[in-house]
Amino acid sequence: EGVRTESAAAEDVGPDGEIRVLVGPWDEIRDDAVGGLLRFGPDRSGVFASFAGTGEDTGLAVLSPRGRVVRSYGEGTGLVAALRPAEDAPTWVVTGTDPAGVAVAARQLREEQLENRYAVAVSSDGEATGVPVP
């Protein structure tokens, strides 16, 4: 709500001219057709991070380019990622292990943080890391 979008390339908007941004804790978006792709890792989502678990046991794993877990995060952590299944317009996902994780992720929804990146993992203290992690 209240997010302003600026010029986007034609291939980055849906047929209605809108950019889809999915915001919410992982437990609430995991069943979305696009957001749920994060369960399957980079082979399906294209994002080198994935969520596992539910409720208080939800965790975020950040992967290397080879798909190995480099870091694991617990409560209060978030992720901003662009998912583009098939030829559809991308869906930006702003999610986290819990509401606090969504909040730290939402603060990274800025051009300077996302420029030349498809995904950023955010620790509970607000430290952002582009993924994949070398």
PDB file of C-alpha atoms in Angstrom:
ATOM      1  CA  GLU A   1       0.000   0.000   0.000  1.00  0.00           C
ATOM      2  CA  GLY A   2       1.247   3.424  -0.868  1.00  0.00           C
ATOM      3  CA  VAL A   3       4.253   2.141  -2.816  1.00  0.00           C
ATOM      4  CA  ARG A   4       5.062   4.291  -5.801  1.00  0.00           C
ATOM      5  CA  THR A   5       6.423   2.582  -8.876  1.00  0.00           C
ATOM      6  CA  GLU A   6       8.263   4.420 -11.559  1.00  0.00           C
ATOM      7  CA  SER A   7       8.981   3.658 -15.178  1.00  0.00           C
ATOM      8  CA  ALA A   8       9.310  -0.042 -15.778  1.00  0.00           C
ATOM      9  CA  ALA A   9      10.254  -1.818 -18.961  1.00  0.00           C
ATOM     10  CA  ALA A  10       7.262  -3.159 -20.878  1.00  0.00           C
ATOM     11  CA  GLU A  11       8.275  -6.764 -20.127  1.00  0.00           C
ATOM     12  CA  ASP A  12       8.242  -5.997 -16.395  1.00  0.00           C
ATOM     13  CA  VAL A  13       4.557  -5.165 -16.108  1.00  0.00           C
ATOM     14  CA  GLY A  14       1.502  -7.368 -16.336  1.00  0.00           C
ATOM     15  CA  PRO A  15      -1.196  -7.069 -18.985  1.00  0.00           C
ATOM     16  CA  ASP A  16      -3.055  -4.570 -16.824  1.00  0.00           C
ATOM     17  CA  GLY A  17       0.048  -2.345 -16.559  1.00  0.00           C
ATOM     18  CA  GLU A  18       0.611  -3.225 -12.901  1.00  0.00           C
ATOM     19  CA  ILE A  19       3.676  -4.564 -11.135  1.00  0.00           C
ATOM     20  CA  ARG A  20       2.711  -7.303  -8.680  1.00  0.00           C
ATOM     21  CA  VAL A  21       4.256  -7.001  -5.214  1.00  0.00           C
ATOM     22  CA  LEU A  22       3.433  -9.770  -2.757  1.00  0.00           C
ATOM     23  CA  VAL A  23       4.000  -8.721   0.881  1.00  0.00           C
ATOM     24  CA  GLY A  24       3.570 -10.823   4.006  1.00  0.00           C
ATOM     25  CA  PRO A  25       5.123 -13.374   6.329  1.00  0.00           C
ATOM     26  CA  TRP A  26       6.213 -16.613   4.693  1.00  0.00           C
ATOM     27  CA  ASP A  27       3.381 -18.574   6.344  1.00  0.00           C
ATOM     28  CA  GLU A  28       0.856 -16.290   4.625  1.00  0.00           C
ATOM     29  CA  ILE A  29       2.333 -16.260   1.110  1.00  0.00           C
ATOM     30  CA  ARG A  30       3.708 -19.790   0.828  1.00  0.00           C
ATOM     31  CA  ASP A  31       0.528 -21.001  -0.909  1.00  0.00           C
ATOM     32  CA  ASP A  32       0.600 -18.271  -3.553  1.00  0.00           C
ATOM     33  CA  ALA A  33       1.337 -19.783  -6.977  1.00  0.00           C
ATOM     34  CA  VAL A  34       4.365 -17.529  -7.513  1.00  0.00           C
ATOM     35  CA  GLY A  35       5.522 -16.780  -3.962  1.00  0.00           C
ATOM     36  CA  GLY A  36       5.384 -20.470  -3.085  1.00  0.00           C
ATOM     37  CA  LEU A  37       8.151 -21.182  -5.580  1.00  0.00           C
ATOM     38  CA  LEU A  38      10.603 -20.107  -2.867  1.00  0.00           C
ATOM     39  CA  ARG A  39      10.016 -23.489  -1.169  1.00  0.00           C
ATOM     40  CA  PHE A  40      11.837 -25.220  -3.990  1.00  0.00           C
ATOM     41  CA  GLY A  41      15.102 -23.299  -4.173  1.00  0.00           C
ATOM     42  CA  PRO A  42      16.806 -21.900  -7.270  1.00  0.00           C
ATOM     43  CA  ASP A  43      15.872 -24.753  -9.599  1.00  0.00           C
ATOM     44  CA  ARG A  44      12.235 -23.674  -9.543  1.00  0.00           C
ATOM     45  CA  SER A  45      12.272 -20.103  -8.225  1.00  0.00           C
ATOM     46  CA  GLY A  46      15.491 -18.754  -9.718  1.00  0.00           C
ATOM     47  CA  VAL A  47      16.275 -17.345  -6.244  1.00  0.00           C
ATOM     48  CA  PHE A  48      19.259 -18.661  -4.297  1.00  0.00           C
ATOM     49  CA  ALA A  49      17.376 -18.649  -1.011  1.00  0.00           C
ATOM     50  CA  SER A  50      14.561 -20.760   0.343  1.00  0.00           C
ATOM     51  CA  PHE A  51      12.236 -20.971   3.310  1.00  0.00           C
ATOM     52  CA  ALA A  52      11.620 -24.069   5.373  1.00  0.00           C
ATOM     53  CA  GLY A  53       9.391 -24.814   8.333  1.00  0.00           C
ATOM     54  CA  THR A  54       6.283 -23.083   9.593  1.00  0.00           C
ATOM     55  CA  GLY A  55       5.292 -20.796  12.432  1.00  0.00           C
ATOM     56  CA  GLU A  56       8.025 -20.139  14.980  1.00  0.00           C
ATOM     57  CA  ASP A  57      10.225 -22.754  13.297  1.00  0.00           C
ATOM     58  CA  THR A  58      10.397 -20.918   9.977  1.00  0.00           C
ATOM     59  CA  GLY A  59      13.913 -20.381   8.708  1.00  0.00           C
ATOM     60  CA  LEU A  60      15.561 -18.807   5.691  1.00  0.00           C
ATOM     61  CA  ALA A  61      18.532 -20.463   3.995  1.00  0.00           C
ATOM     62  CA  VAL A  62      20.784 -18.376   1.746  1.00  0.00           C
ATOM     63  CA  LEU A  63      22.645 -20.306  -0.929  1.00  0.00           C
ATOM     64  CA  SER A  64      25.872 -20.123  -2.920  1.00  0.00           C
ATOM     65  CA  PRO A  65      25.830 -20.142  -6.749  1.00  0.00           C
ATOM     66  CA  ARG A  66      26.263 -23.934  -6.514  1.00  0.00           C
ATOM     67  CA  GLY A  67      23.124 -24.227  -4.353  1.00  0.00           C
ATOM     68  CA  ARG A  68      24.868 -24.933  -1.054  1.00  0.00           C
ATOM     69  CA  VAL A  69      23.611 -23.343   2.154  1.00  0.00           C
ATOM     70  CA  VAL A  70      25.959 -20.490   3.106  1.00  0.00           C
ATOM     71  CA  ARG A  71      23.872 -18.958   5.905  1.00  0.00           C
ATOM     72  CA  SER A  72      20.763 -19.895   7.804  1.00  0.00           C
ATOM     73  CA  TYR A  73      18.576 -17.306   9.454  1.00  0.00           C
ATOM     74  CA  GLY A  74      15.816 -17.640  12.049  1.00  0.00           C
ATOM     75  CA  GLU A  75      13.178 -15.291  13.392  1.00  0.00           C
ATOM     76  CA  GLY A  76      13.095 -11.647  12.382  1.00  0.00           C
ATOM     77  CA  THR A  77      14.749 -12.181   8.986  1.00  0.00           C
ATOM     78  CA  GLY A  78      13.421 -11.326   5.577  1.00  0.00           C
ATOM     79  CA  LEU A  79      13.809 -11.603   1.838  1.00  0.00           C
ATOM     80  CA  VAL A  80      13.090  -9.377  -1.132  1.00  0.00           C
ATOM     81  CA  ALA A  81      13.087 -11.308  -4.398  1.00  0.00           C
ATOM     82  CA  ALA A  82      11.896 -10.990  -7.971  1.00  0.00           C
ATOM     83  CA  LEU A  83      10.258 -14.158  -9.271  1.00  0.00           C
ATOM     84  CA  ARG A  84       9.430 -14.577 -12.927  1.00  0.00           C
ATOM     85  CA  PRO A  85       7.815 -17.886 -13.781  1.00  0.00           C
ATOM     86  CA  ALA A  86       7.611 -18.642 -17.490  1.00  0.00           C
ATOM     87  CA  GLU A  87       7.144 -15.500 -19.552  1.00  0.00           C
ATOM     88  CA  ASP A  88       4.959 -13.717 -17.008  1.00  0.00           C
ATOM     89  CA  ALA A  89       5.814 -10.288 -15.643  1.00  0.00           C
ATOM     90  CA  PRO A  90       7.935 -10.520 -12.486  1.00  0.00           C
ATOM     91  CA  THR A  91       6.358 -10.661  -9.064  1.00  0.00           C
ATOM     92  CA  TRP A  92       8.299  -8.940  -6.300  1.00  0.00           C
ATOM     93  CA  VAL A  93       8.069 -10.848  -3.042  1.00  0.00           C
ATOM     94  CA  VAL A  94       8.692  -9.044   0.259  1.00  0.00           C
ATOM     95  CA  THR A  95       8.514 -11.680   2.950  1.00  0.00           C
ATOM     96  CA  GLY A  96      10.069 -12.896   6.144  1.00  0.00           C
ATOM     97  CA  THR A  97      10.079 -15.543   8.806  1.00  0.00           C
ATOM     98  CA  ASP A  98       7.531 -13.466  10.757  1.00  0.00           C
ATOM     99  CA  PRO A  99       6.076  -9.915  10.739  1.00  0.00           C
ATOM    100  CA  ALA A 100       9.389  -8.486  12.027  1.00  0.00           C
ATOM    101  CA  GLY A 101      11.176 -10.167   9.120  1.00  0.00           C
ATOM    102  CA  VAL A 102       8.717  -8.649   6.649  1.00  0.00           C
ATOM    103  CA  ALA A 103       9.425  -5.211   8.148  1.00  0.00           C
ATOM    104  CA  VAL A 104      13.221  -5.520   7.785  1.00  0.00           C
ATOM    105  CA  ALA A 105      12.758  -6.795   4.226  1.00  0.00           C
ATOM    106  CA  ALA A 106      10.385  -3.956   3.306  1.00  0.00           C
ATOM    107  CA  ARG A 107      13.009  -1.396   4.316  1.00  0.00           C
ATOM    108  CA  GLN A 108      15.254  -2.833   1.568  1.00  0.00           C
ATOM    109  CA  LEU A 109      12.704  -2.151  -1.161  1.00  0.00           C
ATOM    110  CA  ARG A 110      14.841   0.664  -2.553  1.00  0.00           C
ATOM    111  CA  GLU A 111      16.534   1.105  -5.902  1.00  0.00           C
ATOM    112  CA  GLU A 112      20.022   1.492  -4.418  1.00  0.00           C
ATOM    113  CA  GLN A 113      19.652  -1.792  -2.533  1.00  0.00           C
ATOM    114  CA  LEU A 114      18.137  -3.812  -5.372  1.00  0.00           C
ATOM    115  CA  GLU A 115      19.999  -2.420  -8.379  1.00  0.00           C
ATOM    116  CA  ASN A 116      21.455  -5.308 -10.415  1.00  0.00           C
ATOM    117  CA  ARG A 117      20.043  -7.889  -7.984  1.00  0.00           C
ATOM    118  CA  TYR A 118      17.166 -10.319  -8.103  1.00  0.00           C
ATOM    119  CA  ALA A 119      17.139 -11.031  -4.384  1.00  0.00           C
ATOM    120  CA  VAL A 120      18.347  -9.652  -1.047  1.00  0.00           C
ATOM    121  CA  ALA A 121      18.267 -11.518   2.274  1.00  0.00           C
ATOM    122  CA  VAL A 122      18.001  -9.353   5.380  1.00  0.00           C
ATOM    123  CA  SER A 123      19.129 -10.389   8.869  1.00  0.00           C
ATOM    124  CA  SER A 124      17.168  -9.413  11.964  1.00  0.00           C
ATOM    125  CA  ASP A 125      19.561  -6.497  12.564  1.00  0.00           C
ATOM    126  CA  GLY A 126      18.846  -5.109   9.064  1.00  0.00           C
ATOM    127  CA  GLU A 127      22.045  -6.246   7.336  1.00  0.00           C
ATOM    128  CA  ALA A 128      21.250  -6.946   3.687  1.00  0.00           C
ATOM    129  CA  THR A 129      23.073  -9.573   1.640  1.00  0.00           C
ATOM    130  CA  GLY A 130      22.629 -10.080  -2.084  1.00  0.00           C
ATOM    131  CA  VAL A 131      21.991 -13.676  -3.048  1.00  0.00           C
ATOM    132  CA  PRO A 132      23.489 -15.915  -4.193  1.00  0.00           C
ATOM    133  CA  VAL A 133      26.311 -15.494  -1.678  1.00  0.00           C
ATOM    134  CA  PRO A 134      29.796 -16.318  -3.003  1.00  0.00           C
TER     135      PRO A 134
END
